[in-house]
Every structure is written in structure tokens, then in C-alpha cells.
CSV table of C-alpha atoms in Angstrom, one decimal:
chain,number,residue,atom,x,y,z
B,1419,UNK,CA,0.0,0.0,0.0
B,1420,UNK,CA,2.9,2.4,0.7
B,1421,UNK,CA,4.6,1.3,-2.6
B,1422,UNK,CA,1.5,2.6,-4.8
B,1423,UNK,CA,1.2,5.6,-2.6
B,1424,UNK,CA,4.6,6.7,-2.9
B,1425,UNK,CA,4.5,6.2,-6.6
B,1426,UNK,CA,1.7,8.1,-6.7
B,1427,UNK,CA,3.2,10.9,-5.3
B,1428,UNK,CA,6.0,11.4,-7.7
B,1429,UNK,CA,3.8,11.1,-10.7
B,1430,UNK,CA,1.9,14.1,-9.4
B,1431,UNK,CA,4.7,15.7,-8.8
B,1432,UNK,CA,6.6,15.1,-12.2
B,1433,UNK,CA,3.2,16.3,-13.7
B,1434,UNK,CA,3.3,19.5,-11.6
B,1435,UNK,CA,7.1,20.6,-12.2
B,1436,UNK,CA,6.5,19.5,-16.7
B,1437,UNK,CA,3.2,21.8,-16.4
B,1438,UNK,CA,5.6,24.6,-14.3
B,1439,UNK,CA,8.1,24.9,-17.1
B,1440,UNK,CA,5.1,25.2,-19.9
B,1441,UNK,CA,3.7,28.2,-17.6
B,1442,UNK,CA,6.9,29.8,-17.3
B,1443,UNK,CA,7.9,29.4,-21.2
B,1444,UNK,CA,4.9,30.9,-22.1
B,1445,UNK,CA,5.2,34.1,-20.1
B,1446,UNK,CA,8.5,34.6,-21.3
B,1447,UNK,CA,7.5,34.4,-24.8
B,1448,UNK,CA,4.9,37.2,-23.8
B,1449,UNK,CA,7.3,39.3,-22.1
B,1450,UNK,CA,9.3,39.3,-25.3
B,1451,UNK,CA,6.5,39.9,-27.6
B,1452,UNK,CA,5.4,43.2,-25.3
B,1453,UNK,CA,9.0,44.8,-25.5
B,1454,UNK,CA,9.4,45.0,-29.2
B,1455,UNK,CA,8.9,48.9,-29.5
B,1456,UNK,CA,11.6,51.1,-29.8
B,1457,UNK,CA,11.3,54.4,-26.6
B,1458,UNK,CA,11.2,57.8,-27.9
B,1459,UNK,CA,14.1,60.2,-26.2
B,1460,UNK,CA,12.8,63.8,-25.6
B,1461,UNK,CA,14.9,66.2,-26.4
B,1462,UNK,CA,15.9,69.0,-23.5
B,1463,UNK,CA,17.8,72.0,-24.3
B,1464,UNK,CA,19.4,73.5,-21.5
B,1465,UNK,CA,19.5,77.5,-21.0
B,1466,UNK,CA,21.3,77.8,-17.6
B,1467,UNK,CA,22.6,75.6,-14.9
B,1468,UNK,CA,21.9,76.1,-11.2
B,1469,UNK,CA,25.5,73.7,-10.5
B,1470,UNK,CA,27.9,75.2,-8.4
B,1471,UNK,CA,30.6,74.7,-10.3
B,1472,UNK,CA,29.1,75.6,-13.7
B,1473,UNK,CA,30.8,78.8,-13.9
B,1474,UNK,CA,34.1,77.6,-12.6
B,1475,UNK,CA,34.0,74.8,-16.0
B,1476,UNK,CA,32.3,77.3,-18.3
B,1477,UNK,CA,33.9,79.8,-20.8
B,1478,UNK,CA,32.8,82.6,-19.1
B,1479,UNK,CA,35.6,85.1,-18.2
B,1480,UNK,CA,35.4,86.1,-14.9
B,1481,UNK,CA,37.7,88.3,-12.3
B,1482,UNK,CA,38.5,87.5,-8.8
B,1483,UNK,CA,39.4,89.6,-6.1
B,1484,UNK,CA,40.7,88.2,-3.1
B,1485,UNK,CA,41.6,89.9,0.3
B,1486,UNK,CA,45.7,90.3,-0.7
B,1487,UNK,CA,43.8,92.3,-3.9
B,1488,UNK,CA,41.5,94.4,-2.0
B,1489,UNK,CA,44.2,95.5,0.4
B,1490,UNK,CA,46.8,96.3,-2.6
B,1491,UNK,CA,44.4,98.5,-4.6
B,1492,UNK,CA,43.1,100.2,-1.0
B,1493,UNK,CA,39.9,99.2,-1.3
B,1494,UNK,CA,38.1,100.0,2.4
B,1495,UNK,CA,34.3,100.1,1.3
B,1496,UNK,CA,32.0,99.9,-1.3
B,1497,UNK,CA,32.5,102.9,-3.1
B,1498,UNK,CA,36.1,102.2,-3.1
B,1499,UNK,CA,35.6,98.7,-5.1
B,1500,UNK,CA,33.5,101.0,-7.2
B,1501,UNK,CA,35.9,103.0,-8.3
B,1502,UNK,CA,38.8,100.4,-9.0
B,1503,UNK,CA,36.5,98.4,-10.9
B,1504,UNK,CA,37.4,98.5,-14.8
B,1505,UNK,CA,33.7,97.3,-15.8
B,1506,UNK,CA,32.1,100.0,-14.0
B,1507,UNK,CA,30.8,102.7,-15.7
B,1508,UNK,CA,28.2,105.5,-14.2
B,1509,UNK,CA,27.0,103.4,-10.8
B,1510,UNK,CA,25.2,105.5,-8.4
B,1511,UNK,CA,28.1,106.8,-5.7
B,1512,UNK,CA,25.9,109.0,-2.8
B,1513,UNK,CA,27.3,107.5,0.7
B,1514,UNK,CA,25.4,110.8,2.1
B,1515,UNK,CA,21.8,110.9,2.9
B,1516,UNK,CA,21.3,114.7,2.2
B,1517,UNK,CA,21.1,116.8,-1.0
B,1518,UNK,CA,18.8,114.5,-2.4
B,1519,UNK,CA,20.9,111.4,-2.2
B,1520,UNK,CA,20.4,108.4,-0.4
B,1521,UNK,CA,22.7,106.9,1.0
B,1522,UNK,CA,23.5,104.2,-1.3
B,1523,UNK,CA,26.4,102.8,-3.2
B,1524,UNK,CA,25.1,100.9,-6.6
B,1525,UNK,CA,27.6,99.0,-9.6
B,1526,UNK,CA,26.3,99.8,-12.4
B,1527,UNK,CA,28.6,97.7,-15.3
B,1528,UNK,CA,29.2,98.9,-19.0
B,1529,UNK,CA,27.4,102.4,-18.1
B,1530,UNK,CA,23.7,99.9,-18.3
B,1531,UNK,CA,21.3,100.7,-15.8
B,1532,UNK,CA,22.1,99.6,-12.4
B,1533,UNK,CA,19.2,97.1,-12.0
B,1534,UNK,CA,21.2,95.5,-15.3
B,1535,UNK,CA,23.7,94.4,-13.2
B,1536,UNK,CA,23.0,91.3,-10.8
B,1537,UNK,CA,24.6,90.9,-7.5
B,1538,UNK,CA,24.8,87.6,-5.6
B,1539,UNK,CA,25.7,87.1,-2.0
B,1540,UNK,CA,27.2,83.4,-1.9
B,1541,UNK,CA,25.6,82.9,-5.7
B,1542,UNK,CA,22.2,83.8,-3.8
B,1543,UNK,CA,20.4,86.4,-5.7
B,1544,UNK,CA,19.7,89.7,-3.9
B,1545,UNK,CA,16.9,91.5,-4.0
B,1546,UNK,CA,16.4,95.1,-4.4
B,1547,UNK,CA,14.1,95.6,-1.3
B,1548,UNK,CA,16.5,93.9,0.9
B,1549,UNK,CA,20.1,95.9,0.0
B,1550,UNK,CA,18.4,98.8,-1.6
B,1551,UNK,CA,15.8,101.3,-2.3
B,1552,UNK,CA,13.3,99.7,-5.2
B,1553,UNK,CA,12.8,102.3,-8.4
B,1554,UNK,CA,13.0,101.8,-11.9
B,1555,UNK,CA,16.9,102.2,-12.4
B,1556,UNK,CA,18.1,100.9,-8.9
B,1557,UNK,CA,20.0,98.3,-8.4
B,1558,UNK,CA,21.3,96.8,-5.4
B,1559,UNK,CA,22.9,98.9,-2.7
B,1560,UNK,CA,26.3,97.2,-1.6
B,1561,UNK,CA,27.2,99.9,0.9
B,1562,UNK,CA,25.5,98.0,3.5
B,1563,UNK,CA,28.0,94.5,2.9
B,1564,UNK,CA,31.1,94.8,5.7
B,1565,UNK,CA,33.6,94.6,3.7
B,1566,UNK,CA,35.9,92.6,6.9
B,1567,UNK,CA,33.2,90.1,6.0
B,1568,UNK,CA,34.0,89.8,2.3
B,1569,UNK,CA,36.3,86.6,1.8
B,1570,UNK,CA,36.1,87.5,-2.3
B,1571,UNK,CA,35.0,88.9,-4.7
B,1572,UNK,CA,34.2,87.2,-8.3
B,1573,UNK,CA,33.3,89.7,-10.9
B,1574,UNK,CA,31.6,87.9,-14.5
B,1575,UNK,CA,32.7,90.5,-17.1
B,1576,UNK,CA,30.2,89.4,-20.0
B,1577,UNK,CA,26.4,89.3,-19.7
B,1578,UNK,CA,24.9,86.4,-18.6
B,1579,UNK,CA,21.2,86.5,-19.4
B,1580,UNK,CA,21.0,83.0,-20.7
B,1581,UNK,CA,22.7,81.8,-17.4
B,1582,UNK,CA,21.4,84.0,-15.0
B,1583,UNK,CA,18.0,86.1,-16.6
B,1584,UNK,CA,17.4,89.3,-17.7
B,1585,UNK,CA,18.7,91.1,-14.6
B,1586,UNK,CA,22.4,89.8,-15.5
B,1587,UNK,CA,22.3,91.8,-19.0
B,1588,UNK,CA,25.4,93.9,-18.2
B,1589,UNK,CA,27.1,91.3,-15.8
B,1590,UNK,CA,27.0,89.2,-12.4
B,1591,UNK,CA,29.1,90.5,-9.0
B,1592,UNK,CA,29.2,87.9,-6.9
B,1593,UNK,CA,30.1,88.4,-2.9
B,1594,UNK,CA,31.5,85.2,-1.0
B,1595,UNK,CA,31.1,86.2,2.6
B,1596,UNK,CA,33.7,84.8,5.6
B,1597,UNK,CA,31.9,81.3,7.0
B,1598,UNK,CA,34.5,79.8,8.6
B,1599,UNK,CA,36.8,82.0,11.3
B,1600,UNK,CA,38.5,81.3,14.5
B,1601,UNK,CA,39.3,83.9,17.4
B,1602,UNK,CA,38.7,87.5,17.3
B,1603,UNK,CA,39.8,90.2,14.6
B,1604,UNK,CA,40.0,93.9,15.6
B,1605,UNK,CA,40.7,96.3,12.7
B,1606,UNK,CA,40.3,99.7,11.8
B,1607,UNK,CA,40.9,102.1,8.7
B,1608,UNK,CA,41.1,105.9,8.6
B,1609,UNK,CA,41.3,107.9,4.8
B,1610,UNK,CA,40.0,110.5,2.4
B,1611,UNK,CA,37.5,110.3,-0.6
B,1612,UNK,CA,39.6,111.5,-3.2
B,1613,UNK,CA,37.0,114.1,-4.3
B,1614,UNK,CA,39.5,116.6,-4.9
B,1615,UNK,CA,40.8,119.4,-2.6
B,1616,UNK,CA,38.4,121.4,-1.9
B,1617,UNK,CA,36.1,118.2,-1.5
B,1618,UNK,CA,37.8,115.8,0.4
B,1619,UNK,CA,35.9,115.0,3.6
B,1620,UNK,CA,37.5,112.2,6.2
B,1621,UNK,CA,36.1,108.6,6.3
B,1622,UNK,CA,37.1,106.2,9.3
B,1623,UNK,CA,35.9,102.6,9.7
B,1624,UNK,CA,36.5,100.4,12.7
B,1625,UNK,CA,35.2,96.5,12.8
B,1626,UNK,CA,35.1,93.7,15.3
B,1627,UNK,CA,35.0,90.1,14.0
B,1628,UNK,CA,34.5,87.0,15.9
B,1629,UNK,CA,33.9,83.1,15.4
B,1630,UNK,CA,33.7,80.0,16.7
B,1631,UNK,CA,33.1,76.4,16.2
B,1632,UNK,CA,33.5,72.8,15.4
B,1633,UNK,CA,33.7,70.4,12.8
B,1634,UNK,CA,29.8,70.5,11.9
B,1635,UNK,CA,28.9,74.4,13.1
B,1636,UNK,CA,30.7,77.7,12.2
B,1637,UNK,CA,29.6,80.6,14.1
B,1638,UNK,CA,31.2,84.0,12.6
B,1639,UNK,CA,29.5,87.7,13.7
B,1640,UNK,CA,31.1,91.0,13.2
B,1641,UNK,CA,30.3,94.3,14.4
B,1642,UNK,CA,31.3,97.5,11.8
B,1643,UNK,CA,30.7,101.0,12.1
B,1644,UNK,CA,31.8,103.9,9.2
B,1645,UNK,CA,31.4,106.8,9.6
B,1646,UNK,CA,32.0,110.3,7.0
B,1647,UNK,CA,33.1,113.3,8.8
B,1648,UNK,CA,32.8,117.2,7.7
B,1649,UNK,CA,36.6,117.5,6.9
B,1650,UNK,CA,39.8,115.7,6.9
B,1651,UNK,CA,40.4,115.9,10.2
């Protein structure tokens, strides 16, 4: 009785594992019958890159001014950089709120309009509300960046409207601020404005930077006060 049972068993199971394979062969067959077509690629054209390094790899020329530069060429402040800059042409130079100026320092590059020229803070774009007074030919006021807490400064000398949109038309000025500092930094500056003799009037700037940290947090504040006096003295 065992004997016929046993061979029992492996009949049904020989019939089991022969209709198995047939299953399996004939999903194959209409796996490959489904994956005949040939897929369509879609074209994408690219018109700007938000990569970090995509300007560093690109063409585009661009001009860098480090601390060592900014100290050579006596650059203390905005207007300063202003006036050392090749590409500038026409900005808006009032650092006095009186006489109907306001206060503001603006780059204005190849004599465009200063809302032409884009400014970036760490590649962030900067609005006009935020560094500046909003208006039809403003731009962005950089009087208010510390310049002690300017690490450089990379200047894009060609438009770069397809890169960066319309607001880059006459070129990009990109601040990278100091993020990483240890200890404490006192400093100070006293100088002219080089607005001719009977116009020179005294500027003096003294700054307080500090930072701390570890290998996941940087801490850096700074305190900075500039003032314009009445004469040179």
C-alpha cells in the first residue's frame, strides 16, 4: 500500500514541475513579444545651470578679487571697489543721505542701468528691497556689505542672461562672505575720498569680527561701524 502511494506521489509531482516549465515558457514568450517597440528620447535644451561649479568649468571670463587684492588696490568700502573696478561705468556713488541722495552705493557695469547688473551674496540672488531702495533704475545697494566680511569677490565680465536672466544683461558681481573664522579680529581704517581738494571730507571705519566652532557648526559675527566726517580731520 505504501509502494503505490509513494508512486503516486511522484507522478503528481513530475506532472506538476513539466506543467511549471510550460507556464513559465509561455510568459516569457509574452514578455518578449510586449518589449518589441523602440522608446522615444525627448529632447531638452538646457539654457542655464543652477550647478555650483558651472561657472568655474564654463567659458565665461570672470575676475576674482581676493583679500591680498582688496588690500593692494586700497579698497576699504563699497564705493572704493567702485571705483577700482574696470567694468564700472556710471553706478550711483551718494554714501550721504542729504542733498537729495540716499545713501547708497550701486555697480552699475558697461554704463547699463544699475538694475542690469545682478549681485549675488554666496551665488544667492539679492533683492532690491533687501540691500536697496526699489525704483525703476536701482539696483542693489552694496554699501550695507562689511567689507571685513567679504572673503572674495568674483566679478563675470560678460552678460549672462542665458545663465542667470534678464537682470544679468550687463554682468554678475558675486560676494563670498567669511563662513568659517576662528578667534577675534580687531581692525580699523582711517582715509579721504579722493573728491578733490576742496572736497575731500574724512572717512574712518573700525570693525570687530569674531567666530567659533567645530567640525559640523561655524559661528562668525562681526560688528562695523563707518562713519563720514565734515573734513579731513
Amino acid at each position: 500500500m505504501s509502494a503505490l502511494i509513494s508512486s503516486g506521489s511522484v507522478r503528481v509531482a513530475f506532472a506538476a514541475s513539466v506543467g511549471g516549465c510550460l507556464l513559465l515558457v509561455g510568459k516569457v514568450f509574452a514578455q518578449g513579444a510586449g518589449t518589441s517597440g523602440v522608446a522615444e528620447v525627448e529632447r531638452v535644451i538646457v539654457t542655464g545651470s543652477n550647478i555650483p561649479t558651472a561657472e568655474e568649468t564654463g567659458p565665461n571670463p570672470v575676475d576674482t578679487y581676493r583679500p591680498s587684492d582688496i588690500e593692494k588696490l586700497g579698497i576699504r568700502n563699497a564705493q572704493d571697489l567702485q571705483t577700482f573696478l574696470p567694468q564700472e561705468a556710471g553706478g550711483t556713488v551718494n554714501l550721504n543721505i542729504g542733498n537729495g541722495g540716499d545713501g547708497t552705493v550701486q555697480l552699475n557695469l558697461r554704463g547699463l542701468l544699475p538694475k542690469e547688473t545682478l549681485v549675488l551674496v554666496d551665488g544667492k540672488r539679492v533683492a532690491f528691497g533687501s540691500l536697496g531702495v526699489a525704483g525703476f533704475s536701482q539696483g542693489v545697494d552694496i554699501n550695507v556689505l562689511p567689507f571685513p566680511m567679504i572673503d572674495h569677490v568674483d566679478i563675470l565680465k560678460d552678460g549672462a542672461s542665458a545663465v542667470y536672466g534678464s537682470d544679468a544683461i550687463a554682468g554678475v558681481v558675486n560676494f563670498f562672505l567669511v563662513h568659517k573664522f576662528r578667534g577675534l579680529e580687531i581692525g580699523g581704517s582711517y582715509g579721504n575720498t579722493n573728491l578733490g581738494a576742496s572736497n575731500d571730507m574724512g572717512e574712518w571705519e573700525a570693525w570687530l569680527k569674531a567666530g567659533t566652532g567645530d567640525d559640523k557648526t561655524d559661528i562668525v559675527v562681526i560688528a562695523d561701524f563707518w562713519e563720514r566726517t565734515g573734513g579731513l580731520f
